[in-house]
mmCIF file of C-alpha atoms in Angstrom:
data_model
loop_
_atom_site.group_PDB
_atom_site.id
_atom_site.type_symbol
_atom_site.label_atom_id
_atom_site.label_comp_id
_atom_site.label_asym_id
_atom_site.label_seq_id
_atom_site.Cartn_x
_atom_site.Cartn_y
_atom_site.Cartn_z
ATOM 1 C CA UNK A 1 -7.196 21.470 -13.100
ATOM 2 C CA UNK A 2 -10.230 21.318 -11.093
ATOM 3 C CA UNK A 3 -11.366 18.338 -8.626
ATOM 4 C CA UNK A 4 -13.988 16.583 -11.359
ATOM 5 C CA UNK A 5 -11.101 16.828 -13.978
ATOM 6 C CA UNK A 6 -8.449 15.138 -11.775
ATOM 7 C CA UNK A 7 -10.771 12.285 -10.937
ATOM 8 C CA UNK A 8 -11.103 12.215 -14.492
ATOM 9 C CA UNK A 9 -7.840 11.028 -15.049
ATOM 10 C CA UNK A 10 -7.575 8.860 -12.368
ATOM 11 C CA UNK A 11 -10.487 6.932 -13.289
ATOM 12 C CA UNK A 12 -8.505 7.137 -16.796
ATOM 13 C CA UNK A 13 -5.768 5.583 -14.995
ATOM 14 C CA UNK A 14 -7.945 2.845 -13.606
ATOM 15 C CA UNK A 15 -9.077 1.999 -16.523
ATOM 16 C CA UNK A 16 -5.895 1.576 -18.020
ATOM 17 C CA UNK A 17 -4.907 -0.467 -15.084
ATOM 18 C CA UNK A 18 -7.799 -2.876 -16.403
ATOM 19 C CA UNK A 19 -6.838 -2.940 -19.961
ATOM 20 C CA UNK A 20 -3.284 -3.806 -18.984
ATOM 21 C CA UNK A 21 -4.888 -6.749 -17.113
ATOM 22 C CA UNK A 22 -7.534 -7.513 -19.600
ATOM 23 C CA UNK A 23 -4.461 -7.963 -22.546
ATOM 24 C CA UNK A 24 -2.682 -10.032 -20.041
ATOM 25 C CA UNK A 25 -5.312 -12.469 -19.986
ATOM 26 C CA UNK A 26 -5.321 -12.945 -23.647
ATOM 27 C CA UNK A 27 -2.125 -13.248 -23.848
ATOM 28 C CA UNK A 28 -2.314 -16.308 -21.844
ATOM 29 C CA UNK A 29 -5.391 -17.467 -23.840
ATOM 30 C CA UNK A 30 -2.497 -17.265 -26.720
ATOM 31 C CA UNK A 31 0.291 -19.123 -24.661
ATOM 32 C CA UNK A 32 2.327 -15.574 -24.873
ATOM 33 C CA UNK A 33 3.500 -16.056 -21.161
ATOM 34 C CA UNK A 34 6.061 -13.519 -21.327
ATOM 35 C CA UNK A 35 3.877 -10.610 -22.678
ATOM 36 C CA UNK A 36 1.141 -11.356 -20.426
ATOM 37 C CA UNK A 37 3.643 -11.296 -17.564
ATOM 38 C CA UNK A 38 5.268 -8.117 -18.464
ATOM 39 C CA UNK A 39 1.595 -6.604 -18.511
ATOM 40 C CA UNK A 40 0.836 -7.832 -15.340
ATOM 41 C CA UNK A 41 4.506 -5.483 -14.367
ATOM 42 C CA UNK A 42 3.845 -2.717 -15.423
ATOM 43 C CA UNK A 43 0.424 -3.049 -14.151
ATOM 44 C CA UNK A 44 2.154 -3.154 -10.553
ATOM 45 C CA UNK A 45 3.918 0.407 -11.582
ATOM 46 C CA UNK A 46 0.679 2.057 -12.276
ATOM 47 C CA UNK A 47 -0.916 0.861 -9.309
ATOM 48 C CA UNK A 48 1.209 2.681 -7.293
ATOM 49 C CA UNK A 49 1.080 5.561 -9.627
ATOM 50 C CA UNK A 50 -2.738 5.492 -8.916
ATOM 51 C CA UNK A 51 -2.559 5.465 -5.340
ATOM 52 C CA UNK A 52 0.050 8.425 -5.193
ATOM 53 C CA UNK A 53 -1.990 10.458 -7.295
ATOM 54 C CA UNK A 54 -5.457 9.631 -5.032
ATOM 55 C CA UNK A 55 -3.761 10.468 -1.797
ATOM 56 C CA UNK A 56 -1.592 13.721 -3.162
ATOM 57 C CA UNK A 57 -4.726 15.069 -3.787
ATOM 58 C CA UNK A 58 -7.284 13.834 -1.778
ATOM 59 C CA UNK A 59 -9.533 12.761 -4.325
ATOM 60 C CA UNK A 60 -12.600 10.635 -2.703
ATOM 61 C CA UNK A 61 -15.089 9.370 -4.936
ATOM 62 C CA UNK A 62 -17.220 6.479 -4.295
ATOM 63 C CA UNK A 63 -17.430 5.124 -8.057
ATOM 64 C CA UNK A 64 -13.416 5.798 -8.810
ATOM 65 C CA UNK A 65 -12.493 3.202 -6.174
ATOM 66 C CA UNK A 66 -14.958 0.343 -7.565
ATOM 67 C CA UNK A 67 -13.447 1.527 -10.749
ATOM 68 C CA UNK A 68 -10.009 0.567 -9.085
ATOM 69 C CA UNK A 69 -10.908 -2.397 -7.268
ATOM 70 C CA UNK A 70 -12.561 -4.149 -10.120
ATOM 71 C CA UNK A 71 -9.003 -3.104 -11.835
ATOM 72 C CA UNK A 72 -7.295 -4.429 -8.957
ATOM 73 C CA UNK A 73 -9.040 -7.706 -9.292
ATOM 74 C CA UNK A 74 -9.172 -8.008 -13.071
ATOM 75 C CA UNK A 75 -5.190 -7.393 -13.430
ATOM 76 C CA UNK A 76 -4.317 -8.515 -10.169
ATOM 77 C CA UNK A 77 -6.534 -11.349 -9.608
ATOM 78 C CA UNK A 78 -7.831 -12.910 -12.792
ATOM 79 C CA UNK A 79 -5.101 -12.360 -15.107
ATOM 80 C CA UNK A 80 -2.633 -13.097 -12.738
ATOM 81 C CA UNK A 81 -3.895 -16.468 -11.866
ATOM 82 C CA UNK A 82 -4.249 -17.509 -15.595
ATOM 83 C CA UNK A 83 -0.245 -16.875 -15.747
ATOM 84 C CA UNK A 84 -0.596 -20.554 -14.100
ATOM 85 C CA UNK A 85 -2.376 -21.873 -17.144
ATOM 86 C CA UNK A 86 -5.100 -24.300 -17.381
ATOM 87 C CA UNK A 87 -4.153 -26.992 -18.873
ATOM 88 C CA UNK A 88 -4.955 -29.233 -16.166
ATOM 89 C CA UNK A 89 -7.046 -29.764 -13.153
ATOM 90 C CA UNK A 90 -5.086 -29.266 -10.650
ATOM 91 C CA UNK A 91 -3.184 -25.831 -12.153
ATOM 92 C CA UNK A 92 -6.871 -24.653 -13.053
ATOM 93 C CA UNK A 93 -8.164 -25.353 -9.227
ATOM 94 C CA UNK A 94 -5.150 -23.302 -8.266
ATOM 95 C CA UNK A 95 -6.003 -20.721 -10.684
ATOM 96 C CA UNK A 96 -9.618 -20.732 -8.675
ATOM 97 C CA UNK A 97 -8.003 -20.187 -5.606
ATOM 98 C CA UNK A 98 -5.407 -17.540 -6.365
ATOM 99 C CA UNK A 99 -8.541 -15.609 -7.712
ATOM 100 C CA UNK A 100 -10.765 -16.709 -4.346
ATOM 101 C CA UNK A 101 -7.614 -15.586 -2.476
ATOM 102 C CA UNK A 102 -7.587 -11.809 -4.024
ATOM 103 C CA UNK A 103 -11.365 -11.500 -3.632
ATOM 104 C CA UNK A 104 -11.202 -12.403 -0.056
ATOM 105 C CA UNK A 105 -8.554 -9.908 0.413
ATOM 106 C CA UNK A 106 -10.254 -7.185 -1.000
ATOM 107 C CA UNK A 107 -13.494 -7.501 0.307
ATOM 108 C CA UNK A 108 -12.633 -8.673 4.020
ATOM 109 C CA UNK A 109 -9.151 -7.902 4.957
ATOM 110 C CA UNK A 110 -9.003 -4.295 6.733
ATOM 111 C CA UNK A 111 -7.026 -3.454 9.775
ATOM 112 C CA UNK A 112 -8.161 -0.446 11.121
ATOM 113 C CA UNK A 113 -4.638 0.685 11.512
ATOM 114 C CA UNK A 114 -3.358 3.902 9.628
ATOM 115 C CA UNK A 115 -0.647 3.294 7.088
ATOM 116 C CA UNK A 116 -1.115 -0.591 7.500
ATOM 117 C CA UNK A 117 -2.360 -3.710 5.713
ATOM 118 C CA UNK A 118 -3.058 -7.365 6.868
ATOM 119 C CA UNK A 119 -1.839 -10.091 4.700
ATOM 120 C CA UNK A 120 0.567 -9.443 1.367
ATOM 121 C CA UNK A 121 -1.410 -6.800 -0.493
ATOM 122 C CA UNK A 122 -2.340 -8.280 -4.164
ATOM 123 C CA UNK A 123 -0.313 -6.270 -6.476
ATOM 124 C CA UNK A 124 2.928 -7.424 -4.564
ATOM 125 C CA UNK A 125 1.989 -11.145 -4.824
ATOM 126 C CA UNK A 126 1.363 -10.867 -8.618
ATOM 127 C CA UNK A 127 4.469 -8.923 -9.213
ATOM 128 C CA UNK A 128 6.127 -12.203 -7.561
ATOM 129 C CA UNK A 129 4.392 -14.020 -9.515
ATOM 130 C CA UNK A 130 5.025 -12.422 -12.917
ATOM 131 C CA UNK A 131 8.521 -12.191 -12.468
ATOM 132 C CA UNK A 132 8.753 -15.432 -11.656
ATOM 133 C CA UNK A 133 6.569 -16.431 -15.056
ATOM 134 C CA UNK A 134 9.366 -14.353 -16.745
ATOM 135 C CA UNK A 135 12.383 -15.985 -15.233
ATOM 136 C CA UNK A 136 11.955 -19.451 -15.658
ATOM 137 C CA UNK A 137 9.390 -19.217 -19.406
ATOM 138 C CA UNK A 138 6.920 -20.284 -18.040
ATOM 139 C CA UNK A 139 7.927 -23.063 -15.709
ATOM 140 C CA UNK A 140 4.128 -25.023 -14.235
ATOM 141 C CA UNK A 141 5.727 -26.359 -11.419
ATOM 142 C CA UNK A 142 7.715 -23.591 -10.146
ATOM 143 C CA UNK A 143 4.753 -21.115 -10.732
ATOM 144 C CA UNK A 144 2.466 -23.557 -8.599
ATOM 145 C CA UNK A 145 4.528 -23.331 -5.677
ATOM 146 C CA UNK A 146 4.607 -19.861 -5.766
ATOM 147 C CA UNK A 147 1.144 -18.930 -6.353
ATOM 148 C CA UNK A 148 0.623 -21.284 -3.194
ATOM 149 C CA UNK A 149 2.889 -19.379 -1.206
ATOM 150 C CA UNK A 150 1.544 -15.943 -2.221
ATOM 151 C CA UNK A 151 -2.110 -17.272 -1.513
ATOM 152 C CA UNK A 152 -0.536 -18.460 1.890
ATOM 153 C CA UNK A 153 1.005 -14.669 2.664
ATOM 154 C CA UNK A 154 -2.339 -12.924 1.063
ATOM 155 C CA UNK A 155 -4.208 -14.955 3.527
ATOM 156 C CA UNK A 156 -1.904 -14.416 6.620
ATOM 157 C CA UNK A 157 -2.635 -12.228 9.674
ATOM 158 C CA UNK A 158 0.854 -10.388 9.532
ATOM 159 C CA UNK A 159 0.525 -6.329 9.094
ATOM 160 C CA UNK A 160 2.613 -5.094 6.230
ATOM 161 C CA UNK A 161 3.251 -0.786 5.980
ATOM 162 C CA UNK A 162 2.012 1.226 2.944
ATOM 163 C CA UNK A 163 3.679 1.176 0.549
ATOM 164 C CA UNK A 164 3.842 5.039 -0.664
ATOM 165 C CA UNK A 165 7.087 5.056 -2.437
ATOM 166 C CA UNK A 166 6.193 8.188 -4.308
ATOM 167 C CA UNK A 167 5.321 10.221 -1.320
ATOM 168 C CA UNK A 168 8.366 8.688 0.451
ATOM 169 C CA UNK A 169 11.966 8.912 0.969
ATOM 170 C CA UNK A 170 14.185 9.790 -2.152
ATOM 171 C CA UNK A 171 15.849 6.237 -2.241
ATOM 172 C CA UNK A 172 11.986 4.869 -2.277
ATOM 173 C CA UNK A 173 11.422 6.688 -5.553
ATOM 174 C CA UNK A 174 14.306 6.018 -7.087
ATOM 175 C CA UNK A 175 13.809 2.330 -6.537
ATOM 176 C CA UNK A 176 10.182 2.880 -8.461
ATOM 177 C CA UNK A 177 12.061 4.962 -11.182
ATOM 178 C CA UNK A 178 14.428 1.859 -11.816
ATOM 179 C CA UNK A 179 11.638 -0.435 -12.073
ATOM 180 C CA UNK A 180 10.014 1.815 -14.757
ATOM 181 C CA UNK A 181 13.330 1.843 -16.371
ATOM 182 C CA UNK A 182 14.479 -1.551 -16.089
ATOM 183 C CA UNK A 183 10.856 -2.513 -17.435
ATOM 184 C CA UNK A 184 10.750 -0.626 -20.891
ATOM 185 C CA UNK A 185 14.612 -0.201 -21.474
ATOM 186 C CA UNK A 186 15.949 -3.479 -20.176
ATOM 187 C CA UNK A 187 15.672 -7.215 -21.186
ATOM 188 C CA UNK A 188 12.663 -9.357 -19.873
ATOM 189 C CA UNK A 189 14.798 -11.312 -17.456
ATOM 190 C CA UNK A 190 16.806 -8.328 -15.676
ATOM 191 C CA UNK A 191 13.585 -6.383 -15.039
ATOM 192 C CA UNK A 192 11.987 -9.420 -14.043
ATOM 193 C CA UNK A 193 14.886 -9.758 -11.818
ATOM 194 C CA UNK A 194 14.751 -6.417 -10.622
ATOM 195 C CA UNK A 195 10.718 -6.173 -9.800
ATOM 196 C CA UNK A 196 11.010 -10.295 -7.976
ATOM 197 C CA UNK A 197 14.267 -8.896 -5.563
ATOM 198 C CA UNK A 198 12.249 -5.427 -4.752
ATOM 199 C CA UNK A 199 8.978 -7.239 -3.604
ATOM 200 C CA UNK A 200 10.709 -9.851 -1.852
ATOM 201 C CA UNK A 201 12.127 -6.973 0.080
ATOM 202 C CA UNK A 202 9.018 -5.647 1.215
ATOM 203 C CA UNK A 203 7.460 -9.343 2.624
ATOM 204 C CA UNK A 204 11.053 -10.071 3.994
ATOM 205 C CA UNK A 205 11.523 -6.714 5.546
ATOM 206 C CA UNK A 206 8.474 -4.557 5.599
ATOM 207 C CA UNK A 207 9.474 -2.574 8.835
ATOM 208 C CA UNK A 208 13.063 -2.083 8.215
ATOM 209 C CA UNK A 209 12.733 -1.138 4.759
ATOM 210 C CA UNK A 210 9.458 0.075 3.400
ATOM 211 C CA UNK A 211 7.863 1.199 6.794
ATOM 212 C CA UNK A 212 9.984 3.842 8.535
ATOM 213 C CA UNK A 213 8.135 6.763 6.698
ATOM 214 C CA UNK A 214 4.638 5.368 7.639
ATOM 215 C CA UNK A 215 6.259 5.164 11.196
ATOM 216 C CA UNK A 216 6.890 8.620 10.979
ATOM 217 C CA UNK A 217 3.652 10.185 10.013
ATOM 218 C CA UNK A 218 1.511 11.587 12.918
ATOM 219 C CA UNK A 219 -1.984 9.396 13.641
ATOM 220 C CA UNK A 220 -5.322 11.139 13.774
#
């Protein structure tokens, strides 16, 4: 397949990104917390997917990364912070800033530093999110807190590595193979288990587990 065709189908890919995150949002509009979660999962997946697929081929196009930002923001902003709900004030002004927090991220945070990002990147701090939607139905409270602590690390100066766990070690990919598993074969809580424990991982340890084969690259 030639260049244009392959950015074809990534901007395919994008776009499905944003219809994952698009449903999400109505499932929340319908109180279906649990489907909108699991959206907002598998939306994390693909992400990745995306990413793999730009760098493995070096595909550089100006309108196919708006096309994945505005996905990145649609799935991972918006419909992540209406997994909140709004029934109130105070969950709705939360809702506000989760968004605020993921714009801010996108448009401001860059480091400068090969293979590195400053503060949690988004798709991480939804997945946390999400999973924890899916483990405790829905709980207000316990999804407040959270989405206050993810809007805490998404904000914070610490440097996290990329995560390329399809271009990485074999244990890597076998961890994103489990997730894709656990998501469409298993039941909502174990995979919601599953995706929580794995990004916890990566903000607990990001050097000793998700950053020795950045480490290992050569810089230009």
């Amino acid at each position: 397949m030639n260049e244009f065709t392959w950015k074809d189908v990534v901007n395919a890919l994008s776009l499905a990104n944003m219809s994952l995150g698009l449903f999400s949002i109505f499932c929340s509009f319908c109180k279906k917390c649990s489907c909108a979660s699991w959206m907002v999962l598998v939306s994390f997946l693909l992400d990745m997917a995306i990413g793999s697929v730009t760098r493995h081929l070096n595909i550089c196009s100006r309108s196919g990364t708006e096309l994945n930002d505005f996905a990145v923001f649609t799935t991972f902003g918006l419909a992540s912070a209406l997994l909140l709900g709004v029934d109130g004030p105070l969950n709705g002004l939360l809702a506000i800033m989760y968004v605020l927090a993921v714009s801010f991220r996108l448009c401001f945070y860059s480091t400068g530093i090969p293979f590195t990002y400053k503060g949690l990147p988004c798709p991480y701090a939804s997945c946390i999110l999400a999973s924890t939607s899916l483990l405790t139905k829905g709980n207000t409270f316990i999804l407040s807190c959270m989405a206050s602590l993810m809007i805490l690390f998404m904000m914070d100066q610490s440097y996290y590595p990329h995560d390329e766990i399809l271009e990485s070690e074999s244990w890597k990919k076998m961890v994103y193979l489990g997730g894709v598993i656990m998501l469409f074969l298993c039941p909502f809580s174990i995979a919601a288990f599953y995706c929580l424990t794995w990004s916890l991982s990566y903000i607990f340890f990001p050097d000793a587990l998700w950053g020795k084969a950045a480490c290992l690259r050569p810089w230009y």
